[in-house]
PDB file of C-alpha atoms in Angstrom:
ATOM      1  CA  MET A   1       0.000   0.000   0.000  1.00  0.00           C
ATOM      2  CA  GLN A   2       1.228   3.484  -0.809  1.00  0.00           C
ATOM      3  CA  VAL A   3       0.024   6.595   0.981  1.00  0.00           C
ATOM      4  CA  ARG A   4       1.640  10.024   0.882  1.00  0.00           C
ATOM      5  CA  PHE A   5       2.633  11.246   4.322  1.00  0.00           C
ATOM      6  CA  SER A   6       1.070  14.615   3.552  1.00  0.00           C
ATOM      7  CA  ILE A   7      -2.251  12.749   3.289  1.00  0.00           C
ATOM      8  CA  ALA A   8      -1.543  10.426   6.244  1.00  0.00           C
ATOM      9  CA  ARG A   9      -0.777  13.338   8.596  1.00  0.00           C
ATOM     10  CA  GLY A  10      -3.929  14.125  10.525  1.00  0.00           C
ATOM     11  CA  GLN A  11      -5.558  10.752   9.832  1.00  0.00           C
ATOM     12  CA  PRO A  12      -7.398   9.380  12.856  1.00  0.00           C
ATOM     13  CA  ILE A  13      -6.200   6.207  14.595  1.00  0.00           C
ATOM     14  CA  ALA A  14      -9.232   4.056  15.469  1.00  0.00           C
ATOM     15  CA  LEU A  15     -10.096   0.691  16.988  1.00  0.00           C
ATOM     16  CA  ASP A  16     -10.999  -1.804  14.284  1.00  0.00           C
ATOM     17  CA  ASP A  17     -13.981  -3.324  16.109  1.00  0.00           C
ATOM     18  CA  SER A  18     -15.694  -0.214  17.510  1.00  0.00           C
ATOM     19  CA  GLY A  19     -14.327   2.647  15.435  1.00  0.00           C
ATOM     20  CA  GLU A  20     -13.419   4.542  18.623  1.00  0.00           C
ATOM     21  CA  ILE A  21     -10.897   7.266  17.780  1.00  0.00           C
ATOM     22  CA  LEU A  22      -7.685   6.943  19.809  1.00  0.00           C
ATOM     23  CA  GLY A  23      -5.614   9.744  18.333  1.00  0.00           C
ATOM     24  CA  MET A  24      -4.240  11.289  15.170  1.00  0.00           C
ATOM     25  CA  VAL A  25      -1.135  10.721  13.006  1.00  0.00           C
ATOM     26  CA  LYS A  26       1.359  13.525  13.656  1.00  0.00           C
ATOM     27  CA  GLY A  27       4.715  12.181  12.465  1.00  0.00           C
ATOM     28  CA  ILE A  28       6.495   9.357  10.711  1.00  0.00           C
ATOM     29  CA  LEU A  29       9.587   7.301  11.564  1.00  0.00           C
ATOM     30  CA  LEU A  30      11.630   6.026   8.632  1.00  0.00           C
ATOM     31  CA  ASP A  31      14.484   3.539   8.600  1.00  0.00           C
ATOM     32  CA  PRO A  32      17.113   5.244   6.411  1.00  0.00           C
ATOM     33  CA  ASP A  33      19.021   1.996   5.810  1.00  0.00           C
ATOM     34  CA  ARG A  34      16.013   0.073   4.514  1.00  0.00           C
ATOM     35  CA  GLY A  35      14.066   3.033   3.133  1.00  0.00           C
ATOM     36  CA  ALA A  36      11.028   1.730   5.008  1.00  0.00           C
ATOM     37  CA  VAL A  37       8.359   3.181   7.254  1.00  0.00           C
ATOM     38  CA  VAL A  38       8.818   1.837  10.792  1.00  0.00           C
ATOM     39  CA  GLY A  39       5.853   3.559  12.374  1.00  0.00           C
ATOM     40  CA  PHE A  40       3.967   6.717  13.140  1.00  0.00           C
ATOM     41  CA  PHE A  41       3.906   9.214  15.974  1.00  0.00           C
ATOM     42  CA  VAL A  42       0.354   9.621  17.222  1.00  0.00           C
ATOM     43  CA  GLN A  43      -1.077  12.531  19.183  1.00  0.00           C
ATOM     44  CA  VAL A  44      -3.501  11.274  21.845  1.00  0.00           C
ATOM     45  CA  PRO A  45      -5.573  13.162  24.416  1.00  0.00           C
ATOM     46  CA  ALA A  46      -3.971  13.390  27.874  1.00  0.00           C
ATOM     47  CA  GLY A  47      -5.746  15.164  30.661  1.00  0.00           C
ATOM     48  CA  PHE A  48      -7.786  18.317  30.378  1.00  0.00           C
ATOM     49  CA  LEU A  49      -7.071  19.852  26.947  1.00  0.00           C
ATOM     50  CA  GLY A  50      -3.648  18.223  26.902  1.00  0.00           C
ATOM     51  CA  TYR A  51      -2.011  15.856  24.437  1.00  0.00           C
ATOM     52  CA  LYS A  52       0.886  13.439  24.434  1.00  0.00           C
ATOM     53  CA  THR A  53       2.716  11.696  21.626  1.00  0.00           C
ATOM     54  CA  LEU A  54       2.784   7.908  21.434  1.00  0.00           C
ATOM     55  CA  PHE A  55       4.219   5.552  18.814  1.00  0.00           C
ATOM     56  CA  LEU A  56       2.401   3.119  16.515  1.00  0.00           C
ATOM     57  CA  SER A  57       4.419   0.405  14.759  1.00  0.00           C
ATOM     58  CA  VAL A  58       3.392  -0.375  11.175  1.00  0.00           C
ATOM     59  CA  ASN A  59       3.140  -4.019  12.268  1.00  0.00           C
ATOM     60  CA  ASP A  60       0.175  -3.111  14.472  1.00  0.00           C
ATOM     61  CA  ILE A  61      -1.905  -1.536  11.697  1.00  0.00           C
ATOM     62  CA  VAL A  62      -4.838  -3.797  10.787  1.00  0.00           C
ATOM     63  CA  ARG A  63      -6.049  -1.773   7.820  1.00  0.00           C
ATOM     64  CA  TRP A  64      -6.020   1.722   6.410  1.00  0.00           C
ATOM     65  CA  GLY A  65      -9.152   3.395   5.078  1.00  0.00           C
ATOM     66  CA  THR A  66     -11.008   6.428   6.380  1.00  0.00           C
ATOM     67  CA  ALA A  67      -8.770   5.984   9.426  1.00  0.00           C
ATOM     68  CA  VAL A  68      -5.762   3.911  10.468  1.00  0.00           C
ATOM     69  CA  PHE A  69      -7.298   0.909  12.246  1.00  0.00           C
ATOM     70  CA  VAL A  70      -5.658  -1.054  15.066  1.00  0.00           C
ATOM     71  CA  LYS A  71      -6.857  -4.039  17.138  1.00  0.00           C
ATOM     72  CA  ARG A  72      -6.202  -2.626  20.630  1.00  0.00           C
ATOM     73  CA  ALA A  73      -5.462   0.725  22.212  1.00  0.00           C
ATOM     74  CA  THR A  74      -2.449  -0.863  23.918  1.00  0.00           C
ATOM     75  CA  VAL A  75      -0.508  -0.959  20.634  1.00  0.00           C
ATOM     76  CA  LEU A  76       0.077   2.771  21.160  1.00  0.00           C
ATOM     77  CA  ASP A  77       2.953   3.334  23.578  1.00  0.00           C
ATOM     78  CA  GLU A  78       5.933   5.557  24.254  1.00  0.00           C
ATOM     79  CA  ALA A  79       8.480   5.257  21.433  1.00  0.00           C
ATOM     80  CA  THR A  80      11.150   4.367  23.995  1.00  0.00           C
ATOM     81  CA  GLU A  81       9.249   1.148  24.775  1.00  0.00           C
ATOM     82  CA  PHE A  82       9.962  -0.240  21.277  1.00  0.00           C
ATOM     83  CA  LEU A  83      13.474  -1.740  21.267  1.00  0.00           C
ATOM     84  CA  ARG A  84      13.847  -1.733  17.471  1.00  0.00           C
ATOM     85  CA  VAL A  85      12.955   1.962  17.383  1.00  0.00           C
ATOM     86  CA  GLN A  86      15.679   3.162  19.783  1.00  0.00           C
ATOM     87  CA  PRO A  87      18.566   3.288  17.272  1.00  0.00           C
ATOM     88  CA  LEU A  88      16.361   5.080  14.743  1.00  0.00           C
ATOM     89  CA  LEU A  89      15.345   7.732  17.263  1.00  0.00           C
ATOM     90  CA  GLU A  90      19.022   8.394  17.955  1.00  0.00           C
ATOM     91  CA  ASP A  91      20.007   8.427  14.249  1.00  0.00           C
ATOM     92  CA  THR A  92      20.551  12.000  13.042  1.00  0.00           C
ATOM     93  CA  ARG A  93      20.306  11.216   9.322  1.00  0.00           C
ATOM     94  CA  LYS A  94      17.318  12.732   7.532  1.00  0.00           C
ATOM     95  CA  MET A  95      15.447  11.125   4.654  1.00  0.00           C
ATOM     96  CA  LEU A  96      12.598  13.516   3.981  1.00  0.00           C
ATOM     97  CA  GLY A  97      13.663  16.440   1.834  1.00  0.00           C
ATOM     98  CA  GLN A  98      16.773  14.703   0.475  1.00  0.00           C
ATOM     99  CA  GLN A  99      17.433  14.556  -3.253  1.00  0.00           C
ATOM    100  CA  ILE A 100      16.798  11.257  -5.016  1.00  0.00           C
ATOM    101  CA  VAL A 101      19.698  10.624  -7.399  1.00  0.00           C
ATOM    102  CA  THR A 102      20.290   7.701  -9.769  1.00  0.00           C
ATOM    103  CA  GLN A 103      23.632   5.880  -9.824  1.00  0.00           C
ATOM    104  CA  SER A 104      24.510   7.812 -12.989  1.00  0.00           C
ATOM    105  CA  GLY A 105      23.944  11.115 -11.158  1.00  0.00           C
ATOM    106  CA  SER A 106      20.572  12.176 -12.580  1.00  0.00           C
ATOM    107  CA  VAL A 107      18.372  13.950 -10.046  1.00  0.00           C
ATOM    108  CA  LEU A 108      14.872  12.449  -9.936  1.00  0.00           C
ATOM    109  CA  GLY A 109      13.342  14.681  -7.277  1.00  0.00           C
ATOM    110  CA  ARG A 110      13.073  14.866  -3.504  1.00  0.00           C
ATOM    111  CA  CYS A 111      11.949  12.373  -0.908  1.00  0.00           C
TER     112      CYS A 111
END
């Protein structure tokens, strides 16, 4: 499945069985070595008019339609709780905005 991040940003995260909205996509985490999406940062309500940011692994997405559907609310957690995510959070390399260049040196565009 291919979805532009500009479209994904702001998408609701919902429970697959009830449709209850848990939060909203606010950011993306990419693996620069594999060129793959690892997960999304999700803004969820926290307290009176407050919000906090949790992490959603792509492995926990059941389906994507009018919202991003997950099986359980517990799949959203602090990014630091995901062991595979730690090195990526500490990696300073950026993928978004970088030029895409062929091996022969032709510029194709930007990521």
